[in-house]
Amino acid sequence: LVRFVVFASGSGSNAEALYQAVQQGELRGQLVGIVSDKPDAYIFTRAKDWGIPLIAVSPKQYETKDAYETAVLSILEELQAEWLVLAGYMRLIGPTLLAEFDGRIVNIHPSLLPAFPGKDAVGQAFAHGVHVTGVTVHYVDAGMDTGPIIAQQAVNVQATREDTEACIHTVEHELYKTALDQLWNEER
Ligand code: GAR
């Protein structure tokens, strides 16, 4: 089984969906740890009973991005991580992590890329008045949400931002596990 680490900066609902999917045999992979750049993120509360290492690495404690990523890298080596799964990790992956995990880093983004990359994709969708937005699972490269697309699903924009976000989250939780299971088990 693929050994994967989830990177999360926030609530961690996608991390939880992946954890549950592994538990239920719907995602054939092994979740070996959670890494967060935010020591007070809700993901740590959510995941406290999952029985896997939960690791906070605060970029502020390092002089450079390279030093931060080198510290993360040594944790990933300890965990024997093979794939990095970004789930609300609000930071660009730099050359240090890319060099080690090239082609084995995936991200989920709340829009139909290449529309609305970066922060607050749902807010961007509202600002543009689109009627349809969606979710994209993609490989991570050096750009901001620019890597090759793995899976996409459309979501209708709802009357409110809250309702739209709820629909997007529901789609995300299903799409991420399905896309990863397919990616990691293609030859079977
Ligand atoms: C998700 O909607 C994810 O697509 C988005 O952050 C949210 C995290 O939710 N990611 C980005 O915007 C990345 N640019 P979660 O913490 O509940 O999984």
XYZ file of N, CA, C and O in Angstrom, residues 56-168:
452
model
N 3.257 19.355 13.898
C 3.209 20.770 13.538
C 4.629 21.252 13.289
O 5.526 21.031 14.104
N 4.829 21.871 12.134
C 6.113 22.500 11.846
C 5.801 23.937 11.457
O 5.152 24.187 10.447
N 6.215 24.863 12.290
C 5.866 26.261 12.083
C 6.938 26.966 11.253
O 8.084 27.081 11.689
N 6.581 27.439 10.074
C 7.574 28.077 9.197
C 8.263 29.275 9.851
O 9.420 29.569 9.530
N 7.545 29.926 10.771
C 8.115 31.106 11.439
C 9.392 30.773 12.201
O 10.208 31.659 12.460
N 9.514 29.520 12.603
C 10.696 29.146 13.392
C 11.933 28.909 12.530
O 12.981 28.551 13.049
N 11.777 29.082 11.218
C 12.917 28.862 10.319
C 13.227 30.141 9.552
O 12.329 30.918 9.243
N 14.488 30.297 9.258
C 14.919 31.526 8.587
C 14.474 31.586 7.129
O 14.166 32.649 6.614
N 14.464 30.430 6.493
C 14.128 30.398 5.069
C 13.114 29.287 4.797
O 12.939 28.377 5.612
N 12.493 29.392 3.637
C 11.564 28.343 3.216
C 12.298 27.016 3.054
O 11.774 25.955 3.380
N 13.514 27.103 2.557
C 14.311 25.891 2.379
C 14.576 25.199 3.723
O 14.465 23.980 3.831
N 14.887 25.994 4.754
C 15.150 25.417 6.081
C 13.881 24.774 6.640
O 13.921 23.672 7.221
N 12.754 25.439 6.432
C 11.452 24.889 6.859
C 11.187 23.557 6.154
O 10.862 22.544 6.781
N 11.342 23.561 4.852
C 11.037 22.336 4.103
C 12.040 21.213 4.392
O 11.686 20.039 4.345
N 13.263 21.577 4.713
C 14.252 20.560 5.087
C 13.835 19.878 6.397
O 13.959 18.661 6.543
N 13.289 20.672 7.321
C 12.778 20.103 8.580
C 11.590 19.183 8.311
O 11.496 18.077 8.869
N 10.694 19.621 7.428
C 9.544 18.782 7.061
C 10.032 17.489 6.407
O 9.545 16.392 6.703
N 11.023 17.633 5.547
C 11.564 16.487 4.822
C 12.096 15.414 5.771
O 11.886 14.216 5.559
N 12.749 15.839 6.828
C 13.320 14.840 7.749
C 12.187 14.097 8.478
O 12.310 12.899 8.754
N 11.082 14.777 8.740
C 9.916 14.104 9.336
C 9.326 13.106 8.342
O 8.985 11.974 8.693
N 9.232 13.520 7.088
C 8.669 12.636 6.058
C 9.527 11.395 5.870
O 9.022 10.295 5.634
N 10.846 11.570 6.016
C 11.740 10.415 5.902
C 11.517 9.455 7.058
O 11.474 8.238 6.878
N 11.353 10.012 8.262
C 11.068 9.178 9.434
C 9.778 8.382 9.258
O 9.684 7.234 9.667
N 8.787 9.027 8.660
C 7.491 8.368 8.447
C 7.522 7.433 7.236
O 6.556 6.728 6.974
N 8.619 7.449 6.504
C 8.755 6.702 5.256
C 7.601 7.016 4.296
O 6.993 6.121 3.706
N 7.316 8.301 4.184
C 6.235 8.747 3.309
C 6.637 8.569 1.846
O 7.772 8.836 1.467
N 5.664 8.129 1.037
C 5.892 7.984 -0.408
C 5.141 9.046 -1.211
O 5.575 9.445 -2.282
N 3.977 9.443 -0.727
C 3.157 10.447 -1.411
C 2.746 11.525 -0.417
O 2.511 11.230 0.758
N 2.621 12.760 -0.913
C 2.125 13.879 -0.121
C 0.760 14.288 -0.666
O 0.615 14.531 -1.868
N -0.219 14.339 0.213
C -1.591 14.656 -0.164
C -1.977 15.977 0.517
O -2.153 16.027 1.727
N -2.056 17.038 -0.274
C -2.375 18.360 0.287
C -3.894 18.510 0.390
O -4.620 18.274 -0.579
N -4.351 18.890 1.583
C -5.795 19.021 1.826
C -6.011 20.293 2.639
O -6.013 20.272 3.865
N -6.141 21.405 1.926
C -6.251 22.684 2.613
C -4.920 23.125 3.203
O -4.890 23.809 4.218
N -3.834 22.758 2.543
C -2.493 23.234 2.937
C -2.264 24.530 2.167
O -2.127 24.513 0.944
N -2.267 25.671 2.894
C -2.324 26.968 2.223
C -0.936 27.573 2.015
O -0.664 28.715 2.410
N -0.071 26.793 1.384
C 1.311 27.221 1.218
C 1.846 26.593 -0.075
O 1.499 25.457 -0.393
N 2.668 27.326 -0.781
C 3.266 26.766 -1.999
C 4.340 25.758 -1.626
O 5.134 25.999 -0.717
N 4.359 24.639 -2.325
C 5.435 23.662 -2.127
C 6.679 24.192 -2.838
O 6.623 24.564 -4.009
N 7.789 24.225 -2.128
C 9.022 24.778 -2.677
C 9.917 23.725 -3.300
O 9.602 22.536 -3.281
N 11.037 24.162 -3.855
C 11.939 23.259 -4.580
C 12.479 22.111 -3.731
O 12.738 21.027 -4.260
N 12.616 22.327 -2.426
C 13.182 21.275 -1.568
C 12.268 20.050 -1.506
O 12.713 18.908 -1.690
N 10.988 20.280 -1.278
C 10.039 19.154 -1.229
C 9.739 18.622 -2.634
O 9.596 17.412 -2.829
N 9.679 19.541 -3.605
C 9.396 19.101 -4.982
C 10.471 18.152 -5.504
O 10.169 17.171 -6.175
N 11.713 18.449 -5.167
C 12.811 17.623 -5.669
C 12.698 16.187 -5.148
O 12.965 15.231 -5.873
N 12.280 16.038 -3.915
C 12.191 14.701 -3.304
C 10.931 13.947 -3.723
O 10.931 12.720 -3.782
N 9.839 14.684 -3.947
C 8.535 14.028 -4.154
C 7.921 14.346 -5.514
O 6.709 14.242 -5.684
N 8.754 14.722 -6.473
C 8.235 15.134 -7.775
C 7.341 14.052 -8.381
O 7.719 12.884 -8.439
N 6.143 14.447 -8.783
C 5.195 13.491 -9.367
C 4.431 12.697 -8.330
O 3.583 11.866 -8.671
N 4.708 12.937 -7.060
C 4.026 12.210 -5.987
C 3.454 13.184 -4.944
O 3.355 12.854 -3.760
N 3.067 14.365 -5.423
C 2.361 15.342 -4.584
C 1.062 15.695 -5.291
O 1.065 16.039 -6.485
N -0.049 15.606 -4.574
C -1.356 15.942 -5.143
C -2.039 16.980 -4.258
O -1.764 17.081 -3.061
N -2.950 17.731 -4.890
C -3.668 18.782 -4.172
C -5.135 18.740 -4.583
O -5.475 18.266 -5.666
N -5.981 19.257 -3.688
C -7.388 19.461 -4.057
C -7.679 20.942 -3.957
O -7.196 21.624 -3.037
N -8.432 21.448 -4.946
C -8.693 22.887 -5.005
C -10.172 23.132 -5.299
O -10.743 22.472 -6.171
N -10.783 24.120 -4.607
C -12.225 24.321 -4.746
C -12.638 25.207 -5.917
O -13.317 26.210 -5.741
N -12.213 24.831 -7.121
C -12.691 25.470 -8.358
C -12.404 24.528 -9.513
O -11.710 23.517 -9.336
N -12.915 24.877 -10.682
C -12.556 24.146 -11.896
C -11.318 24.834 -12.461
O -11.413 25.777 -13.245
N -10.147 24.379 -12.056
C -8.900 24.982 -12.552
C -8.848 24.842 -14.071
O -9.359 23.854 -14.590
N -8.278 25.801 -14.804
C -7.446 26.899 -14.323
C -8.219 28.124 -13.822
O -7.594 29.151 -13.546
N -9.534 28.062 -13.676
C -10.253 29.204 -13.104
C -9.977 29.298 -11.609
O -9.888 28.268 -10.930
N -9.855 30.508 -11.120
C -9.808 30.810 -9.695
C -8.739 30.062 -8.898
O -9.049 29.391 -7.915
N -7.476 30.159 -9.298
C -6.402 29.556 -8.492
C -6.156 30.378 -7.222
O -6.697 31.477 -7.077
N -5.350 29.846 -6.325
C -4.928 30.599 -5.144
C -5.977 30.620 -4.054
O -6.792 29.711 -3.938
N -5.936 31.711 -3.289
C -6.792 31.787 -2.107
C -8.238 32.107 -2.458
O -8.513 32.774 -3.447
N -9.142 31.676 -1.588
C -10.558 32.040 -1.631
C -11.186 31.820 -3.010
O -11.788 32.723 -3.588
N -11.066 30.608 -3.502
C -11.613 30.289 -4.820
C -13.132 30.454 -4.860
O -13.690 30.846 -5.892
N -13.802 30.181 -3.753
C -15.265 30.324 -3.736
C -15.641 31.808 -3.786
O -16.551 32.208 -4.518
N -14.921 32.636 -3.049
C -15.120 34.084 -3.111
C -14.878 34.605 -4.514
O -15.631 35.456 -5.014
N -13.849 34.091 -5.174
C -13.569 34.506 -6.556
C -14.720 34.127 -7.475
O -15.108 34.896 -8.364
N -15.289 32.942 -7.259
C -16.410 32.490 -8.092
C -17.601 33.437 -7.923
O -18.248 33.818 -8.903
N -17.876 33.831 -6.684
C -18.972 34.777 -6.438
C -18.672 36.141 -7.067
O -19.540 36.762 -7.666
N -17.433 36.593 -6.921
C -17.064 37.898 -7.479
C -17.251 37.935 -8.991
O -17.605 38.971 -9.556
N -17.030 36.793 -9.647
C -17.180 36.744 -11.103
C -18.602 36.411 -11.531
O -18.923 36.441 -12.719
N -19.429 36.034 -10.582
C -20.828 35.743 -10.918
C -21.029 34.476 -11.732
O -22.047 34.347 -12.428
N -20.088 33.538 -11.652
C -20.286 32.288 -12.398
C -21.427 31.483 -11.772
O -21.697 31.607 -10.573
N -22.087 30.670 -12.570
C -23.176 29.838 -12.065
C -22.703 28.432 -11.740
O -23.381 27.691 -11.039
N -21.561 28.069 -12.326
C -21.006 26.737 -12.082
C -19.554 26.882 -11.669
O -18.789 27.605 -12.310
N -19.195 26.231 -10.589
C -17.778 26.145 -10.229
C -17.472 24.663 -10.005
O -18.059 23.832 -10.702
N -16.598 24.310 -9.078
C -16.347 22.883 -8.920
C -15.128 22.581 -8.083
O -14.692 23.406 -7.272
N -14.610 21.388 -8.307
C -13.489 20.868 -7.525
C -12.491 20.235 -8.489
O -12.887 19.580 -9.450
N -11.197 20.460 -8.217
C -10.138 19.867 -9.037
C -9.132 19.138 -8.155
O -8.684 19.678 -7.146
N -8.778 17.928 -8.550
C -7.658 17.208 -7.952
C -6.536 17.235 -8.981
O -6.768 16.919 -10.157
N -5.344 17.669 -8.563
C -4.263 17.823 -9.538
C -2.894 17.522 -8.920
O -2.730 17.587 -7.696
N -1.945 17.214 -9.795
C -0.555 17.083 -9.358
C -0.010 18.463 -9.019
O -0.417 19.461 -9.626
N 0.904 18.503 -8.074
C 1.509 19.764 -7.674
C 2.832 19.955 -8.408
O 3.669 19.046 -8.455
N 2.970 21.149 -9.008
C 4.264 21.552 -9.559
C 4.667 22.863 -8.879
O 4.070 23.238 -7.868
N 5.633 23.555 -9.439
C 6.156 24.750 -8.755
C 5.178 25.924 -8.755
O 5.327 26.860 -7.978
N 4.170 25.871 -9.603
C 3.228 26.992 -9.714
C 2.135 26.954 -8.664
O 2.073 26.051 -7.825
N 1.272 27.966 -8.744
C 0.127 28.043 -7.834
C -1.070 27.365 -8.480
O -1.691 27.919 -9.389
N -1.341 26.119 -8.072
C -2.496 25.362 -8.582
C -2.422 25.161 -10.097
O -3.440 25.256 -10.796
N -1.220 24.885 -10.596
C -1.021 24.790 -12.053
C -0.701 23.389 -12.570
O -0.585 23.208 -13.774
N -0.520 22.407 -11.716
C -0.056 21.090 -12.173
C -1.108 20.336 -12.972
O -2.286 20.720 -12.994
N -0.689 19.235 -13.630
C -1.604 18.436 -14.455
C -2.842 17.966 -13.669
O -2.740 17.543 -12.526
N -3.975 18.046 -14.340
C -5.256 17.732 -13.688
C -5.509 16.227 -13.697
O -5.304 15.542 -14.698
N -5.946 15.725 -12.560
C -6.255 14.299 -12.386
C -7.759 14.056 -12.449
O -8.217 13.116 -13.092
N -8.541 14.897 -11.772
C -9.996 14.699 -11.738
C -10.673 16.040 -11.472
O -10.115 16.897 -10.782
N -11.864 16.188 -12.047
C -12.650 17.406 -11.798
C -14.115 17.056 -11.700
O -14.579 16.101 -12.318
N -14.826 17.855 -10.919
C -16.281 17.715 -10.850
C -16.924 19.087 -10.697
O -16.457 19.904 -9.894
N -17.973 19.318 -11.460
C -18.677 20.607 -11.408
C -19.605 20.668 -10.198
O -20.118 19.650 -9.737
N -19.780 21.868 -9.681
C -20.714 22.136 -8.576
C -21.498 23.397 -8.952
O -20.894 24.406 -9.334
N -22.810 23.361 -8.833
C -23.607 24.563 -9.088
C -23.415 25.571 -7.966
O -23.453 25.205 -6.795
N -23.230 26.835 -8.327
C -23.155 27.891 -7.319
C -24.546 28.042 -6.695
O -25.552 28.106 -7.395
N -24.590 28.069 -5.368
C -25.845 28.179 -4.626
C -26.109 29.658 -4.280
O -25.262 30.514 -4.523
N -27.245 29.929 -3.658
C -27.622 31.318 -3.349
C -26.613 31.975 -2.400
O -26.331 33.162 -2.529
N -26.094 31.220 -1.474
C -25.138 31.803 -0.525
C -23.786 31.110 -0.638
O -23.669 29.979 -1.105
N -22.821 31.833 -0.144
C -21.459 31.320 -0.097
C -21.376 30.070 0.785
O -20.717 29.087 0.432
N -22.077 30.113 1.918
C -22.055 28.992 2.863
C -22.584 27.718 2.208
O -21.992 26.649 2.341
N -23.718 27.851 1.508
C -24.311 26.679 0.858
C -23.396 26.152 -0.254
O -23.275 24.944 -0.455
N -22.765 27.078 -0.966
C -21.853 26.661 -2.041
C -20.669 25.912 -1.453
O -20.253 24.863 -1.962
N -20.142 26.437 -0.357
C -19.005 25.776 0.301
C -19.383 24.385 0.800
O -18.586 23.446 0.699
N -20.588 24.272 1.315
C -21.039 22.962 1.809
C -21.106 21.958 0.656
O -20.649 20.809 0.794
N -21.643 22.387 -0.487
C -21.713 21.495 -1.658
C -20.316 21.114 -2.128
O -20.050 19.951 -2.465
N -19.423 22.090 -2.137
C -18.052 21.830 -2.579
C -17.375 20.815 -1.653
O -16.726 19.869 -2.109
